[in-house]
Coordinates of C-alpha atoms in Angstrom, one line a residue:
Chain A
X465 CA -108.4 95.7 26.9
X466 CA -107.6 91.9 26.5
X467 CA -104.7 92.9 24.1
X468 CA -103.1 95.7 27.1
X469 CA -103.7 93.0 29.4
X470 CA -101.8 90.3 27.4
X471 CA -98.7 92.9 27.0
X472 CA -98.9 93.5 30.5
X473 CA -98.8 89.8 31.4
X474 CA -95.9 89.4 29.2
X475 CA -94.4 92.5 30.9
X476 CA -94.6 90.4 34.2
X477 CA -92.3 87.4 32.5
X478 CA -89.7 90.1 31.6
X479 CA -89.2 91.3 35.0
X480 CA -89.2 87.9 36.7
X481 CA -86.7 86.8 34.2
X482 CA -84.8 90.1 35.7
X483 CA -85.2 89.4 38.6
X484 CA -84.0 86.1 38.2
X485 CA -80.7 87.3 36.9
X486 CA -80.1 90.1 39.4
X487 CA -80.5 87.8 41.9
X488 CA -78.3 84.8 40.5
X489 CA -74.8 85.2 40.9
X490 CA -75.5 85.6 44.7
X491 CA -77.9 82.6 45.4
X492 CA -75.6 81.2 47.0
X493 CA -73.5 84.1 48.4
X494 CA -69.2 83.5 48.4
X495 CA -69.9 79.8 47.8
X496 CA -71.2 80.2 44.6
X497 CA -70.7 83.9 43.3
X498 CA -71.2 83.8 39.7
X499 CA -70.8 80.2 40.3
X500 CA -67.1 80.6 41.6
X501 CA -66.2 80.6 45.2
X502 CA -64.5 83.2 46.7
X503 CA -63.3 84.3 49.5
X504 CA -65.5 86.3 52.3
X505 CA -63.4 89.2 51.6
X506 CA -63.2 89.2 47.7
X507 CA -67.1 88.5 48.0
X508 CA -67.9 91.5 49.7
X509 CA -65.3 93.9 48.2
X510 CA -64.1 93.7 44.7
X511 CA -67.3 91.1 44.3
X512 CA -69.2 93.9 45.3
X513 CA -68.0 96.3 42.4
X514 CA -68.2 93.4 39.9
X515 CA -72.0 92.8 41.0
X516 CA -72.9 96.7 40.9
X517 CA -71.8 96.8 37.4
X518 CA -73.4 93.9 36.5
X519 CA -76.4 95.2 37.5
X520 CA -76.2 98.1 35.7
X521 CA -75.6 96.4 32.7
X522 CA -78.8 94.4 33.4
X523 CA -80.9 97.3 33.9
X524 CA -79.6 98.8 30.6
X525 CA -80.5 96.2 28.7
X526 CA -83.8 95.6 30.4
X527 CA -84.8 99.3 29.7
X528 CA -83.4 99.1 26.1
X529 CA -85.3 96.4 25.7
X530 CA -88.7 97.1 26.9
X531 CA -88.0 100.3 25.3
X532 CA -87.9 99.0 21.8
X533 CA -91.2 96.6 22.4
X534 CA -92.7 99.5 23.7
X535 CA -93.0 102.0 20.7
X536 CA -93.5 98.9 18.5
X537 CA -97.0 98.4 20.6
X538 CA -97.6 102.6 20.4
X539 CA -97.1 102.6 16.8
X540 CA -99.6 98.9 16.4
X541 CA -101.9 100.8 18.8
X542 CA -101.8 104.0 16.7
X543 CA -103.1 102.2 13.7
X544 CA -106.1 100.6 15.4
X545 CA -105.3 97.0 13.8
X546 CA -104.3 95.6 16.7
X547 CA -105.0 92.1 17.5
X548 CA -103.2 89.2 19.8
X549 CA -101.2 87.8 16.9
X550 CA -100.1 91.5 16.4
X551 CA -98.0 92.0 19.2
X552 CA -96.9 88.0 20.3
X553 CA -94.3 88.1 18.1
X554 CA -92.5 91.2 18.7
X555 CA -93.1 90.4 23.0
X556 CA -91.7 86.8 22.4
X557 CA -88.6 88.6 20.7
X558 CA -88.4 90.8 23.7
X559 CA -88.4 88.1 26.2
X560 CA -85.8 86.0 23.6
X561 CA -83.6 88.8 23.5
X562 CA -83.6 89.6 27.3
X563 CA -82.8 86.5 28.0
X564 CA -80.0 86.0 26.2
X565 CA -78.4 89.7 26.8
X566 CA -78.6 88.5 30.0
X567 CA -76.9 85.3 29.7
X568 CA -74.2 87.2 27.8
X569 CA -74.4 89.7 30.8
X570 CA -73.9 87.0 32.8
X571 CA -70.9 85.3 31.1
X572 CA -69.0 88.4 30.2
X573 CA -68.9 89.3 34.6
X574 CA -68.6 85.7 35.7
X575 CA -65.1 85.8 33.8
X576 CA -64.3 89.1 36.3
X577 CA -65.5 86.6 39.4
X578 CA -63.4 83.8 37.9
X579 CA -60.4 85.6 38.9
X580 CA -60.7 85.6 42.6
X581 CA -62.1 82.0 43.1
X582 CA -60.0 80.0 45.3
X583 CA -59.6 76.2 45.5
X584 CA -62.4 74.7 47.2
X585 CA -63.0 71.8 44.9
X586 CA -63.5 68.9 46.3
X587 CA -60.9 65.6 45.5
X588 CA -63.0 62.9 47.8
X589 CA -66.5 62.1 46.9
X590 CA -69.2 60.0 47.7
X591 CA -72.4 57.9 45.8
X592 CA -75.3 56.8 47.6
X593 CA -76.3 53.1 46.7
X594 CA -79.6 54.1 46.4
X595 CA -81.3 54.9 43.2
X596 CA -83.9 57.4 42.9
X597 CA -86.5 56.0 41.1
X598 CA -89.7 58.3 39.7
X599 CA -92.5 55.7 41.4
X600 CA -91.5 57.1 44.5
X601 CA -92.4 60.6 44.0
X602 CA -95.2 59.6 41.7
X603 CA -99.0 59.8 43.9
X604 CA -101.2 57.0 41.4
X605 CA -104.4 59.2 42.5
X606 CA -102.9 62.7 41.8
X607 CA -102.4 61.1 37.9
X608 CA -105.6 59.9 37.5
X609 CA -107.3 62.8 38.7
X610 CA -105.1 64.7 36.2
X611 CA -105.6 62.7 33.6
X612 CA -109.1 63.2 33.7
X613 CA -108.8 66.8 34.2
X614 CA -106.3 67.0 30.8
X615 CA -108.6 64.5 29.1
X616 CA -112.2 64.7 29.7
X617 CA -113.1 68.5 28.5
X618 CA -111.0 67.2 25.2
X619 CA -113.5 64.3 24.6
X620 CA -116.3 66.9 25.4
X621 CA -114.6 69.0 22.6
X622 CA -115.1 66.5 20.3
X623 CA -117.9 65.3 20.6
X624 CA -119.4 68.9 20.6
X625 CA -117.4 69.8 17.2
X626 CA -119.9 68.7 14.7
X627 CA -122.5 71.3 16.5
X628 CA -120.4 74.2 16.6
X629 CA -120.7 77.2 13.7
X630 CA -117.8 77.5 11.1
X631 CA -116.7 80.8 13.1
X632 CA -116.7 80.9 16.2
X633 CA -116.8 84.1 18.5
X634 CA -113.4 84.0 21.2
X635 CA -112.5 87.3 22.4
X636 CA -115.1 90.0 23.3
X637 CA -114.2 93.5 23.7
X638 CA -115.6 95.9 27.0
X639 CA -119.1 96.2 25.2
X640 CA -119.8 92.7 24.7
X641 CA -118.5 93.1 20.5
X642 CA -117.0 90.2 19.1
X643 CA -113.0 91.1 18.7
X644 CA -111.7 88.1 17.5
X645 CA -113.3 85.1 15.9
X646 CA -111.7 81.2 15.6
X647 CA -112.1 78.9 13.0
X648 CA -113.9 76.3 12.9
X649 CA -111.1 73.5 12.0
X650 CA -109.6 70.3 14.2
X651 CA -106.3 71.9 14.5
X652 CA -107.5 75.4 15.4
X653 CA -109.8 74.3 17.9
X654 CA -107.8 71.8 19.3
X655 CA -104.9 73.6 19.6
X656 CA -105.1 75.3 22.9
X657 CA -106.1 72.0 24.7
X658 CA -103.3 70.2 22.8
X659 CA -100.9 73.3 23.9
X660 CA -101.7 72.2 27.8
X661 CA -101.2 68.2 27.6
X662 CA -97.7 68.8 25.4
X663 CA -97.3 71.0 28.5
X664 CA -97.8 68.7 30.8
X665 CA -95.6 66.1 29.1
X666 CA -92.6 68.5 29.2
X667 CA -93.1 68.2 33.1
X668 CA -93.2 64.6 33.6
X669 CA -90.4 64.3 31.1
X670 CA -88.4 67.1 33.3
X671 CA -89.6 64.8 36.3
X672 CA -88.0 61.5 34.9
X673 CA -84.6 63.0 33.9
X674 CA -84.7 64.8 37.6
X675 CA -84.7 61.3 39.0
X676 CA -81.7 60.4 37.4
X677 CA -79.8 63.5 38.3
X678 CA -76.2 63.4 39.6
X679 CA -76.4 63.7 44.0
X680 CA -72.5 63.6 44.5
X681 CA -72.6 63.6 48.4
X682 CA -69.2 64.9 50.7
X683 CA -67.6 62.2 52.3
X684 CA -67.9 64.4 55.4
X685 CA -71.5 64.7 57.4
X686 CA -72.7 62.5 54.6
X687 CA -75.5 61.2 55.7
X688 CA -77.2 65.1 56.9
X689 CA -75.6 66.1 53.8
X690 CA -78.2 63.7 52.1
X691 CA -81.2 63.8 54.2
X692 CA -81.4 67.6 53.4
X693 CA -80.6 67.1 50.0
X694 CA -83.1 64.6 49.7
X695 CA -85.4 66.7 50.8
X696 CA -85.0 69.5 48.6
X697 CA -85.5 67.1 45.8
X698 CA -88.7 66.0 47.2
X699 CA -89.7 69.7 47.8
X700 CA -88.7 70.0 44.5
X701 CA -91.1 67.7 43.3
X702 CA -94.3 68.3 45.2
X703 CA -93.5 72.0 43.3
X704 CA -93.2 70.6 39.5
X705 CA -96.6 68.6 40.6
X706 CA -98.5 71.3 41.7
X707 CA -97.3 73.5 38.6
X708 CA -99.0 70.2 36.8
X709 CA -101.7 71.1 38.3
X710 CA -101.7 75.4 37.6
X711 CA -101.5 74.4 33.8
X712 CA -103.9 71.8 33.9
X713 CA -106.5 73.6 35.7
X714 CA -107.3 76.2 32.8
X715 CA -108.3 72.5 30.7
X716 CA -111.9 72.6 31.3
X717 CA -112.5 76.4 31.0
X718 CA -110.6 76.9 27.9
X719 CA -113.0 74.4 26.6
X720 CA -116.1 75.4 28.0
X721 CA -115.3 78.8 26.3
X722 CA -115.1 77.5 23.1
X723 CA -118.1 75.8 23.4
X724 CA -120.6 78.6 25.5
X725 CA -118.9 81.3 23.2
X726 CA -120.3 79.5 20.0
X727 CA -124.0 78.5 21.6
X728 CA -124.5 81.7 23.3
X729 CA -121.6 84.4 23.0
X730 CA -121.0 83.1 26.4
X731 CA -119.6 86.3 28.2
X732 CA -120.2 85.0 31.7
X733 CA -117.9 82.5 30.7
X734 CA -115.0 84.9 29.7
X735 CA -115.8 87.0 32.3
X736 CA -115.2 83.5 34.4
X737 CA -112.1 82.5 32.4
X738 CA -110.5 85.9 33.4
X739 CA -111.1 85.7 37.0
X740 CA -110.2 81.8 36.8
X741 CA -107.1 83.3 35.6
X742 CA -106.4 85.9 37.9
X743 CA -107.0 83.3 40.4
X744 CA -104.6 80.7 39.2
X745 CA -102.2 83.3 38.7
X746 CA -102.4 84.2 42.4
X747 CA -102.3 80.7 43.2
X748 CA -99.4 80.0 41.2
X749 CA -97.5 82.7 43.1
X750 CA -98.0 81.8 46.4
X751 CA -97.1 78.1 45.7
X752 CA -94.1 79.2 44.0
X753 CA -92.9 81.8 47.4
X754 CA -93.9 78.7 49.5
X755 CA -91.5 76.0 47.5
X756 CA -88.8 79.2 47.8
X757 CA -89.3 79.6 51.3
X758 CA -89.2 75.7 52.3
X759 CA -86.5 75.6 50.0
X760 CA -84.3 78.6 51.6
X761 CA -84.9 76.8 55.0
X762 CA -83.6 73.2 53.8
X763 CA -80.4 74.8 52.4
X764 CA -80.2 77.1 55.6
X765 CA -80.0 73.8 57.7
X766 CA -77.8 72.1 54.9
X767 CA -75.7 74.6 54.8
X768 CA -75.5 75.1 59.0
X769 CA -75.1 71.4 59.4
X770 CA -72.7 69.9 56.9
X771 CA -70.8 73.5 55.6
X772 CA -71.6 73.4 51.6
X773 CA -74.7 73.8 49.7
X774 CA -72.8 71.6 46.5
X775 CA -70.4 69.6 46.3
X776 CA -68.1 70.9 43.4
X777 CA -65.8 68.0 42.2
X778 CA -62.4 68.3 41.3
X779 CA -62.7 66.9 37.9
X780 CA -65.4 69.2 36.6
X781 CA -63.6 72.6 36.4
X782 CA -62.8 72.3 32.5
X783 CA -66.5 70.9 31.9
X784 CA -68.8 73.8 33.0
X785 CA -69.4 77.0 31.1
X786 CA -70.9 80.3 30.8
X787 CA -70.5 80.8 34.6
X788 CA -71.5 77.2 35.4
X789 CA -75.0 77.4 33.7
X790 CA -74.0 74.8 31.3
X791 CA -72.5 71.3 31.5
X792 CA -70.6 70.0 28.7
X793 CA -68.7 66.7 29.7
X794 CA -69.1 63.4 26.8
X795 CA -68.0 61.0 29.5
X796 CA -70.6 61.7 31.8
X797 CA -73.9 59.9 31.4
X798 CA -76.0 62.1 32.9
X799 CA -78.6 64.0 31.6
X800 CA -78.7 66.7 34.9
X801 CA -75.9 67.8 36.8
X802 CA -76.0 69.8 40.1
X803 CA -74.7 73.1 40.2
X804 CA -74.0 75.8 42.2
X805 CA -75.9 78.6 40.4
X806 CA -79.9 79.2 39.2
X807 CA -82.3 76.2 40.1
X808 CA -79.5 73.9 41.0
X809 CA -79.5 72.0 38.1
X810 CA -77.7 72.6 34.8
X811 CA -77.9 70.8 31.6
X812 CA -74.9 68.2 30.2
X813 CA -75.0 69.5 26.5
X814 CA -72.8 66.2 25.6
X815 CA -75.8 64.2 26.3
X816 CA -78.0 63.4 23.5
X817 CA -81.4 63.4 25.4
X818 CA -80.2 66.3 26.7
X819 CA -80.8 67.7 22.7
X820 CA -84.3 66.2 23.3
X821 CA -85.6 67.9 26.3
X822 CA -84.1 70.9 24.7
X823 CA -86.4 70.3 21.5
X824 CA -89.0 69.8 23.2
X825 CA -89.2 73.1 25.2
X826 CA -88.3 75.1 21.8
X827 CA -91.8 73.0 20.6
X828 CA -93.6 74.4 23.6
X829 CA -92.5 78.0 22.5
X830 CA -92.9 77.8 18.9
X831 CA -96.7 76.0 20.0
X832 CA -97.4 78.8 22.2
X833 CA -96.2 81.5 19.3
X834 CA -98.0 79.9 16.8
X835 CA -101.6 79.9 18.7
X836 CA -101.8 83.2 19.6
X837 CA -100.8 84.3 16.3
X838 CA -103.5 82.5 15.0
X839 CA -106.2 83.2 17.4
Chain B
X519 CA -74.8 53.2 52.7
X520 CA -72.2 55.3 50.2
X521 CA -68.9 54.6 47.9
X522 CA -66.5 57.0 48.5
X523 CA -63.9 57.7 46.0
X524 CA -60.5 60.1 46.4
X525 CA -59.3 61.7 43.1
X526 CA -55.4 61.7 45.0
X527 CA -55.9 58.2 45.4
X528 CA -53.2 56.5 43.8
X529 CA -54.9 53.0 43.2
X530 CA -56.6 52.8 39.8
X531 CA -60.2 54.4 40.0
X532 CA -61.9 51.0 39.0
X533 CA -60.1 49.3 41.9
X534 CA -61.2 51.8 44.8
X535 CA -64.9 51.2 43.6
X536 CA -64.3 47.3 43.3
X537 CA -62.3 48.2 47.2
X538 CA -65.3 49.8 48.4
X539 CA -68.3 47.9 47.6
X540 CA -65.8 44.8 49.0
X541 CA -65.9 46.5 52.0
X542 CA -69.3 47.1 52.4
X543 CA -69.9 43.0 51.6
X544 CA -67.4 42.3 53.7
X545 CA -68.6 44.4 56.7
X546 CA -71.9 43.0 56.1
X547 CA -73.8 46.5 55.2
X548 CA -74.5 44.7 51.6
X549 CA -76.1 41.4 52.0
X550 CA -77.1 38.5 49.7
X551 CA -79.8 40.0 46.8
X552 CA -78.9 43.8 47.5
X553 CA -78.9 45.8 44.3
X554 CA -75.9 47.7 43.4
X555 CA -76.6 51.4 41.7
X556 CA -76.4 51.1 37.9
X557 CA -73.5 52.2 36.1
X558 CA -74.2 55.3 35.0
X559 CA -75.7 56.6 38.2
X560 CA -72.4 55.5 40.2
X561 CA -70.5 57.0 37.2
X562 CA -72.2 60.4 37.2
X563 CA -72.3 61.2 41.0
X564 CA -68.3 60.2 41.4
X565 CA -67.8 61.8 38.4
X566 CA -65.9 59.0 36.4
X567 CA -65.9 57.5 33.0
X568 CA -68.8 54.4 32.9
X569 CA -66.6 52.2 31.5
X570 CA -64.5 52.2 34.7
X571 CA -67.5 51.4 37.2
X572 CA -68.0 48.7 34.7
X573 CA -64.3 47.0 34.9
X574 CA -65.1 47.1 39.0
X575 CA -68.3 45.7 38.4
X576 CA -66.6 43.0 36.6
X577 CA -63.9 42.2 38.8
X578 CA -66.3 41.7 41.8
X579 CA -68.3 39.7 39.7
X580 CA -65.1 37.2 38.3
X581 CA -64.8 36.9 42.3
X582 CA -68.2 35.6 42.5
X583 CA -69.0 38.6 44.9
X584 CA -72.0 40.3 42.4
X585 CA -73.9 39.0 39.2
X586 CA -74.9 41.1 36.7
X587 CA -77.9 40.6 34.5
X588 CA -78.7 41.9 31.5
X589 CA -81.4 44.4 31.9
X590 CA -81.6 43.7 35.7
X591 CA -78.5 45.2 36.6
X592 CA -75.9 44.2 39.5
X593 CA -76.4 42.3 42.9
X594 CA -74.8 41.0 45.4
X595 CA -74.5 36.9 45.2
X596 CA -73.0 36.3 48.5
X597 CA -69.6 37.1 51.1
X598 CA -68.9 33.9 51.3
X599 CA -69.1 33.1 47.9
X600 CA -65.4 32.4 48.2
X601 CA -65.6 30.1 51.1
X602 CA -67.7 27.5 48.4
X603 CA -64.3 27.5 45.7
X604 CA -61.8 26.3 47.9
X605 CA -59.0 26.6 45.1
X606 CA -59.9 30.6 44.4
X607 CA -60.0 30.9 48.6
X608 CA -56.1 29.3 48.5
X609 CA -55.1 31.1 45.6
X610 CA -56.6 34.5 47.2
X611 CA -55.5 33.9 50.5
X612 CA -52.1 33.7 49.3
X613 CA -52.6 37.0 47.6
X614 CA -54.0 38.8 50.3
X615 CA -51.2 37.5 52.9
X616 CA -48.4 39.1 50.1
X617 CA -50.6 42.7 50.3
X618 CA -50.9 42.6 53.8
X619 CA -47.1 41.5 54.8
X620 CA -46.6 44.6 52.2
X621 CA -48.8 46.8 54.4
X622 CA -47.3 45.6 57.7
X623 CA -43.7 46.6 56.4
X624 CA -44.9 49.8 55.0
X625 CA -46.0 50.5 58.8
X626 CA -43.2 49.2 60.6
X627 CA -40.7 51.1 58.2
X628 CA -43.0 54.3 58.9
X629 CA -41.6 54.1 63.0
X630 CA -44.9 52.5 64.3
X631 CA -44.2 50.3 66.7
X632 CA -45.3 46.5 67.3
X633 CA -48.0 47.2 69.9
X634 CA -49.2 50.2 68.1
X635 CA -49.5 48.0 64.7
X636 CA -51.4 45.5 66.3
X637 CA -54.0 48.6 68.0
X638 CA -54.5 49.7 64.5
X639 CA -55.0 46.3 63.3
X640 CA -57.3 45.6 66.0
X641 CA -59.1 48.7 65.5
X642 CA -59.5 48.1 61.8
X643 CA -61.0 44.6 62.3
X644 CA -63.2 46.0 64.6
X645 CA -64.5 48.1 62.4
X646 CA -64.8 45.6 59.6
X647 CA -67.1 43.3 61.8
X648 CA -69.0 45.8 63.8
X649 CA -72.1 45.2 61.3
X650 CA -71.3 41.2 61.1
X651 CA -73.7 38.5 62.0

């Protein structure tokens, strides 16, 4: 049951990322289409066809796809040895392989768009003189009380450790049988708990480097252009803080599991950990369609009061790529640059750090692979 | 309070920074101990080379118009940071009286006429002092 559920929840990150790229090259309608601007009546005609057959495309591959990872888990199921290790890796292939069919998907149309875009870049610019600095979206209390949340239960684990058995009962199946069993060893244990502080560190890490994000303003309704800008970075924020707290949350369960499971076969407390879950997941959801809705309405008024929702610079044509998705300019300095397309933000693969916050995120991955093959 | 920079501009990039933040001294919008955006965040939002918002940076500082620290960053010393080198004032004075006889020639060979030169000249200083103390 566990397992069906796990391939369903992974089932749930395929379509989202589907989603995400059916609904991408029109984010930000003729201003951005495939990250191009165009004209209202290239948008809507030939743009049109281009989009129906890119989403065509998409669906074929997303079918293909599941397809594939589908009779893999009929024939695992068939043979009755199934487990979560079993299954992670061909579902992380599955999601690897989505996304980048889809990026390809995405590259291979944007150069269709390309030819239509007319000249809107803009030769006159604007900096604010103020700099964004991560204090002043940082709430001292929020921290601590995080901190204490990431921490404590880990301290508890430890000091528990010498009193737990050498294996120790994790998953339970619908009739209260042990299915799997962990280990009784520092890095086993610890590794789920570690999993959600590296977690956590990839956000505050994403937080700093946001700060220092390019905001090239129009030298037209500059200061509106701003004030909305500003707050959708703030909105943006409050988000990446509350999604702190969604994968800091599961801390204290994850451990108390571990420890109840050992003492007592603690089923009430999987039982609890799955509706905690369910629960978080819901929550999780609705914070993420209230940051989308807030954020629709910012760049509604943005886009009513000042005319653009980016400011696409002159000099920057020959620097982006794959349908502006990626940055690649050696005399820029930043880490983040805005763009037109997908969460506003695209990476500047010149920069070294960029290579860093890149390595860190394959860790998370390869973290997350590696713990659920061995539990 | 923003730099704004034009691509088409013919003057050299560094010098329509150094122009700008001039300005802004000048007009009275940066004041004695204001901090000046670091170089690479100027360099990344206008989308120019560091090394360019550095030689502006520099300038303004040879005119005694910002310091820059080490590890601090730049700020602004004070407008009338000039008014206290008498010499530099005469030197500059003289400079500024070639570029502006320049300007006022450019204008007058462009069909403007006398009256209309000294409303835009007006207009301009108006402007320049509006957030003056």
């Amino acid at each position: 049951m566990v397992i069906i559920a796990i391939y369903l929840l992974t089932m749930v990150f395929d379509l989202g990322l589907l989603f995400y790229f059916l609904k991408l090259p029109i984010e930000q309608r003729e201003e951005a289409f495939f990250g191009y601007r165009v004209s209202s009546e290239s948008y809507h005609q030939q743009g049109r066809q281009i989009l129906t057959r890119y989403r065509y495309a998409l669906l074929a591959a997303f079918i293909l796809v599941e397809a594939a990872t589908l009779l893999m888990f009929i024939q695992e199921f068939g043979t009755g040895n199934l487990r979560i290790g079993t299954i992670t890796f061909p579902r992380v292939l599955a999601l690897l392989l989505l996304s980048l069919m889809a990026t390809i998907l995405y590259q291979v149309f944007s150069r269709q768009a390309a030819v239509h875009e007319e000249s809107g870049s803009t030769v006159r610019v604007a900096s604010s003189l103020k700099t964004r600095r991560l204090g002043d979206y940082t709430n001292g209390f929020y921290e601590v009380a995080l901190s204490l949340l990431l921490f404590i239960p880990m301290m508890v684990l430890l000091w528990s450790f010498s009193g737990l058995p050498q294996r120790i009962p994790w998953l339970l199946d619908s009739n209260g049988q042990v299915e799997g069993w962990l280990n009784k060893d520092i890095v086993t244990v610890f590794s789920l708990p570690f999993l959600i502080v590296y977690a956590q560190g990839w956000f505050l890490l994403l937080k700093h480097a946001m700060t220092r994000a390019t905001m090239t303003l129009p030298v037209e309704h500059t200061i509106e252009y701003l004030r909305h800008k500003e707050e959708d970075f703030r909105l943006g924020m409050t988000f990446l803080d509350r999604l702190r707290l969604v994968f800091a949350l599961p801390q204290p369960f994850v451990v108390a599991i571990i420890i109840f499971s050992a003492i007592e076969r603690g089923r009430i407390w999987q039982i609890g950990g799955i509706l905690f879950g369910l629960g978080l997941g819901i929550y999780a959801l609705l914070i993420f369609r209230s940051y989308e809705r807030q954020r629709a309405e910012v760049n509604r008024l943005l886009k009513a009061e000042t005319g653009i929702t980016c400011v696409q610079r002159v000099t920057d044509t020959g620097h982006w790529h794959l349908g502006k998705l990626c940055y690649y300019n050696p005399d820029s300095s930043a880490i983040f640059i805005e763009s037109p397309v997908g969460p506003h933000y695209a990476i500047n693969l010149a920069n070294r750090w960029a290579y860093f916050h890149l390595a860190y995120l394959i860790g998370l991955g390869f973290l997350i692979v590696w713990i659920l093959r061995t539990y | 309070m923003f730099i704004r920079f034009d691509y088409d501009d013919r003057r050299p990039a560094y010098q329509q920074i150094a122009d700008e933040i001039r300005e802004l001294i000048a007009r009275g919008e940066l004041v004695e101990g204001d901090s000046l955006p670091p170089v690479r965040q100027l360099a990344g939002d206008l989308g120019i080379n560091l090394n360019t918002v550095a030689a502006a940076y520099r300038g303004l500082q040879d005119e005694g118009l910002i310091s820059i620290r080490h590890g601090v960053g730049a700020e602004v010393v004070s407008r009338k940071q000039m008014a206290n080198n008498p010499a530099a004032l005469r030197k500059s004075e003289d400079e500024l009286r070639k570029s502006l006889r320049t300007v006022l020639a450019q204008l007058a060979l462009a069909g403007m006429s006398r009256s209309n030169i000294m409303n835009l000249v007006t207009d301009e200083l108006r402007g320049l002092f509006k957030g003056t103390k």
